[in-house]
Short mmCIF file of C-alpha atoms and ligand atoms in Angstrom, two decimals:
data_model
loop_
_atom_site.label_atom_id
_atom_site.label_comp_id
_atom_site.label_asym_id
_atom_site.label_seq_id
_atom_site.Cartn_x
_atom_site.Cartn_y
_atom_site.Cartn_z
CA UNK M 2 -2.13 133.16 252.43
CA UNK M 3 -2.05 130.37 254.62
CA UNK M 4 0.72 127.49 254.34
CA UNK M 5 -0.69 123.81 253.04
CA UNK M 6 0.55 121.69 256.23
CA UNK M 7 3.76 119.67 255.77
CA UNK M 8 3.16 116.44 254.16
CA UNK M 9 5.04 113.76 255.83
CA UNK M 10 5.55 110.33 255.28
CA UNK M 11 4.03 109.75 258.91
CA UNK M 12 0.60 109.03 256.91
CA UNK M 13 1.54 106.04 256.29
CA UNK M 14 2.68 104.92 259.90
CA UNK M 15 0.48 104.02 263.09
CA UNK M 16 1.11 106.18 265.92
CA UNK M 17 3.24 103.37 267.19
CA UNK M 18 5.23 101.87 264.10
CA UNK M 19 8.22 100.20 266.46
CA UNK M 20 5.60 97.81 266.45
CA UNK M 21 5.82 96.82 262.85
CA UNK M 22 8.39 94.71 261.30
CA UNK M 23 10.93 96.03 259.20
CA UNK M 24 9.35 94.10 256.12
CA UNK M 25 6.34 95.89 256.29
CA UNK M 26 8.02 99.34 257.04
CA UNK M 27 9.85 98.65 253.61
CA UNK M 28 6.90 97.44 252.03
CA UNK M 29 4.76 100.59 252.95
CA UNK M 30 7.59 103.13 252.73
CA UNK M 31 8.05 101.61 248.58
CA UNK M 32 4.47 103.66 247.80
CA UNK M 33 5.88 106.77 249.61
CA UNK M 34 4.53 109.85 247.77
CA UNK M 35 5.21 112.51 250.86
CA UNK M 36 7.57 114.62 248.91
CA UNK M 37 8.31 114.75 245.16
CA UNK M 38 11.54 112.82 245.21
CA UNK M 39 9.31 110.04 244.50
CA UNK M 40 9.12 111.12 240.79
CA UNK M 41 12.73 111.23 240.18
CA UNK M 42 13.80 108.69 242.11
CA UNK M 43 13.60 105.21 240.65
CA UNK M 44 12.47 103.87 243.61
CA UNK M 45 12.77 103.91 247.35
CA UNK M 46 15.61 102.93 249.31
CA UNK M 47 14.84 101.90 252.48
CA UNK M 48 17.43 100.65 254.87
CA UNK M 49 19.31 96.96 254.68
CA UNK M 50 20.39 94.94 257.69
CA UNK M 51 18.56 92.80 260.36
CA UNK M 52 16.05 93.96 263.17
CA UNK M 53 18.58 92.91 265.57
CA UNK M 54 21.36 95.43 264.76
CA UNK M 55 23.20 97.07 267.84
CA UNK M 56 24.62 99.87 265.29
CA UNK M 57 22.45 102.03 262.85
CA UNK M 58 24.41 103.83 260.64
CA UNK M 59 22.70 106.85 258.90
CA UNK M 60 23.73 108.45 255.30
CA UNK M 61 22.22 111.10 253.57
CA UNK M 62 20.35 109.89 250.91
CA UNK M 63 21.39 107.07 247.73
CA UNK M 64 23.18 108.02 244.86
CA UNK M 65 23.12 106.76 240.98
CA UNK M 66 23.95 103.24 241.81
CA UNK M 67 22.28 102.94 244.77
CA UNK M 68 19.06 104.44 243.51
CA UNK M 69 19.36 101.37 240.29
CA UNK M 70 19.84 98.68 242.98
CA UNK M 71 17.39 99.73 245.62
CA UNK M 72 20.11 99.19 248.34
CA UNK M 73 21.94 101.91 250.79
CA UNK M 74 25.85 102.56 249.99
CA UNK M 75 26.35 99.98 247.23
CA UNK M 76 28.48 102.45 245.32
CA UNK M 77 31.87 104.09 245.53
CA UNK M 78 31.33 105.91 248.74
CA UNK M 79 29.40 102.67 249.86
CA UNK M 80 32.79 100.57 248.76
CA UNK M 81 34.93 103.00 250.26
CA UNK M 82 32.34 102.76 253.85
CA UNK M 83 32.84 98.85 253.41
CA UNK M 84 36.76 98.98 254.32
CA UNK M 85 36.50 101.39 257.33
CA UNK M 86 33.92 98.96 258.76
CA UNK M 87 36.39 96.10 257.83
CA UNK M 88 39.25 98.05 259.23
CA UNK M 89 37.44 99.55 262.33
CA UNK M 90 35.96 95.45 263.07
CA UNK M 91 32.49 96.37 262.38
CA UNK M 92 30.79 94.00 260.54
CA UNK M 93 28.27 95.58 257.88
CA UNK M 94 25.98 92.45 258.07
CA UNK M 95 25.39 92.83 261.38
CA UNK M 96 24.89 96.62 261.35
CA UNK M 97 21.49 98.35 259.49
CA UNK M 98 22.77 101.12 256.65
CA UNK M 99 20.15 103.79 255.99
CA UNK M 100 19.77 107.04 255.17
CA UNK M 101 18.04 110.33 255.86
CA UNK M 102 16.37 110.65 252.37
CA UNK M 103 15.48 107.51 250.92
CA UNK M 104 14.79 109.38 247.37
CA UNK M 105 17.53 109.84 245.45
CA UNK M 106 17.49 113.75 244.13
CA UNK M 107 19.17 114.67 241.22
CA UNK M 108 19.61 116.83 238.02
CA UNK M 109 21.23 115.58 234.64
CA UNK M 110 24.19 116.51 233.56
CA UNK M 111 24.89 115.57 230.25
CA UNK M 112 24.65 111.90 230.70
CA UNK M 113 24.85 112.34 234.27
CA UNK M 114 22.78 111.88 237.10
CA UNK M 115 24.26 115.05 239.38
CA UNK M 116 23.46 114.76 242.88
CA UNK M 117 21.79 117.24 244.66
CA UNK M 118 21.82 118.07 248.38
CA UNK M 119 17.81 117.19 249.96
CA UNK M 120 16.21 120.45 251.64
CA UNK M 121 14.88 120.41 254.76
CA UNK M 122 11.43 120.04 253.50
CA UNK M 123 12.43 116.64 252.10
CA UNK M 124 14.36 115.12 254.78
CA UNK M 125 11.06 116.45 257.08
CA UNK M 126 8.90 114.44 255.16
CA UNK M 127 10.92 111.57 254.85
CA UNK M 128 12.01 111.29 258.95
CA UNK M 129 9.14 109.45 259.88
CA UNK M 130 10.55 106.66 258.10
CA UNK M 131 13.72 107.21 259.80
CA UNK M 132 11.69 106.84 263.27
CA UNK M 133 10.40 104.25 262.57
CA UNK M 134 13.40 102.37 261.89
CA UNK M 135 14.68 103.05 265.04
CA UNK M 136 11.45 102.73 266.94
CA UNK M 137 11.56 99.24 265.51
CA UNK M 138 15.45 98.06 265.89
CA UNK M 139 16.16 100.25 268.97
CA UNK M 140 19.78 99.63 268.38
CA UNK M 141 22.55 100.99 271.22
CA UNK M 142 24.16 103.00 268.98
CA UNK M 143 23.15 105.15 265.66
CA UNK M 144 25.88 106.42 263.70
CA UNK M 145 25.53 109.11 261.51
CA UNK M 146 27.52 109.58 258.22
CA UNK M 147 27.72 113.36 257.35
CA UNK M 148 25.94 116.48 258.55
CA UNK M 149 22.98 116.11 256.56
CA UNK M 150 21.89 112.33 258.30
CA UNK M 151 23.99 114.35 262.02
CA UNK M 152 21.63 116.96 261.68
CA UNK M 153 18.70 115.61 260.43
CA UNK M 154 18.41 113.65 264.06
CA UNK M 155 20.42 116.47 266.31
CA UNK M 156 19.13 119.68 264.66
CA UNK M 157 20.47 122.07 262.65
CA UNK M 158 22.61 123.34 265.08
CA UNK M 159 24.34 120.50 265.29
CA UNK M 160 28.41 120.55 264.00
CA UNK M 161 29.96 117.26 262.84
CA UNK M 162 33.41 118.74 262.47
CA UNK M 163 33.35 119.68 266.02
CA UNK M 164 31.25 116.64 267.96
CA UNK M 165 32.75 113.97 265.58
CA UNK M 166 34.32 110.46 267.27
CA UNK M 167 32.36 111.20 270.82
CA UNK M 168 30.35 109.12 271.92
CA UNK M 169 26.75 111.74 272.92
CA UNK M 170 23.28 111.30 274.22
CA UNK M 171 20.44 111.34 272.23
CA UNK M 172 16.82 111.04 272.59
CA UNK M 173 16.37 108.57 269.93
CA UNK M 174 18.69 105.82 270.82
CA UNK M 175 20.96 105.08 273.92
CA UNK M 176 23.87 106.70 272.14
CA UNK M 177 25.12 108.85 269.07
CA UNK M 178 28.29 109.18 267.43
CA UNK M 179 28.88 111.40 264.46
CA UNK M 180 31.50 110.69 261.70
CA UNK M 181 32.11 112.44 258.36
CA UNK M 182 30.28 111.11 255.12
CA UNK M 183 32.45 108.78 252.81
CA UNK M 184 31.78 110.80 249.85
CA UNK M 185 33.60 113.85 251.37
CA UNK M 186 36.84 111.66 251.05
CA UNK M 187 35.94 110.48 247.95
CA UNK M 188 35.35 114.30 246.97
CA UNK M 189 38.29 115.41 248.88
CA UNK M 190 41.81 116.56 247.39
CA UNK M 191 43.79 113.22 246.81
CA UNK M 192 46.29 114.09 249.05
CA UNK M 193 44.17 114.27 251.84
CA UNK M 194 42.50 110.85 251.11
CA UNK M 195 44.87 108.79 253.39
CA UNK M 196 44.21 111.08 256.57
CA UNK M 197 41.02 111.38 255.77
CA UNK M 198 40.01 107.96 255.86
CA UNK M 199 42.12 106.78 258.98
CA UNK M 200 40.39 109.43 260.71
CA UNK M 201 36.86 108.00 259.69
CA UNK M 202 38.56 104.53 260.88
CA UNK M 203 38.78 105.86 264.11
CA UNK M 204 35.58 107.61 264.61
CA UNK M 205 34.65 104.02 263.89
CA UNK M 206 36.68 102.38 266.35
CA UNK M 207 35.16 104.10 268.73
CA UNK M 208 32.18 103.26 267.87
CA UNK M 209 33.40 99.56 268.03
CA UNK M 210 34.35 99.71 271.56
CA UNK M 211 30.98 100.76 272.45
CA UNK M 212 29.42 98.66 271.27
CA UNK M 213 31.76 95.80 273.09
CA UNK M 214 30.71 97.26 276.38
N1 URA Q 318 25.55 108.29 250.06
C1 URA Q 318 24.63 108.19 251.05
O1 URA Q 318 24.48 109.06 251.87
N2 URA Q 318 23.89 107.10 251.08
C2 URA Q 318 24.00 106.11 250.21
O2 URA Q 318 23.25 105.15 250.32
C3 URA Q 318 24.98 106.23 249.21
C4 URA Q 318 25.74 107.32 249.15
#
């Protein structure tokens, strides 16, 4: 039997949406219905930060608290994200924060909201949206946080653990660096917090001193 064709979220985009604002991206991208996410979720996150950003940083998709406030990394890993931009001299309000998913996906637990990795049919459907935000800030730099958001814009192939902290090409944006996601820290055996975070610190210092340049 034949496949249905992928639904995407390019359906609602022109064939050229870097020429829309980011307003109206976040406006249109608030009705997204291009994969089911959008019936768990409580409501789209779309990515915070203004048009004029030199550094997009990329996450994998909001969790419990970010999916109640509609914002990208409000909660713990977001807190924890907050001081290695602090101690790296990046500052968030002049950076945009988004993710690859902009559902969050999720199963109870008890009284829990568990999250759940996106599949590749999800993060498909939601790129477009991811596209467009670059299409529209065309920073210098896009940063991604994790392997989901690394490989979601280098392919599948694509390691974090071995291409982290370098500064690569990409076809999307001048320049890619890959880093590892805060919530592996958070996730990560206690002892290993301290090493853990100074290293994100100075994937992020390099990405600091590119952006100087
Ligand atoms: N984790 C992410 O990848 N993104 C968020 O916005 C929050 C947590």
């Amino acid at each position: 039997m034949a496949r249905a064709p992928l639904d995407t979220a390019a359906r609602y985009l022109p064939p050229d949406p870097g020429k829309l604002s980011l307003a109206t991206l976040r406006r249109r991208a608030a009705g997204c219905e291009a994969c089911p996410l959008f019936r768990t979720g409580t409501q789209t996150v779309f990515g915070d930060g203004p048009p004029t950003a030199q550094i997009v940083f990329v996450g994998e998709q909001p969790g419990d608290r970010e999916d109640r406030a509609g914002q990208p990394f409000v909660g713990p890993a977001g807190q924890l994200f907050d001081r290695a931009l602090a101690e790296a001299g990046i500052e968030r309000d002049r950076a945009y924060v988004t993710n690859a998913v902009k559902h969050f996906k999720w199963v109870p637990q008890g009284k829990r909201r568990l999250h759940q990795k996106p599949n590749a049919r999800e993060i498909a459907a939601c790129r477009p949206w991811l596209e467009a935000e670059l299409a529209v800030i065309r920073p210098k730099l896009v940063v991604a946080l994790g392997a989901t958001a690394a490989q979601t814009l280098m392919g599948s192939a694509f390691r974090v653990t071995r291409e982290r902290g370098r500064i690569l090409s990409a076809p999307f944006a001048p320049a890619f660096l890959a880093t590892i996601h805060p919530s592996a820290i958070l996730r990560g055996p206690p002892a290993d917090r301290d090493e853990a975070f100074a290293a994100l610190v100075a994937d992020l210092k390099v990405a600091a001193k590119h952006l100087a340049h």
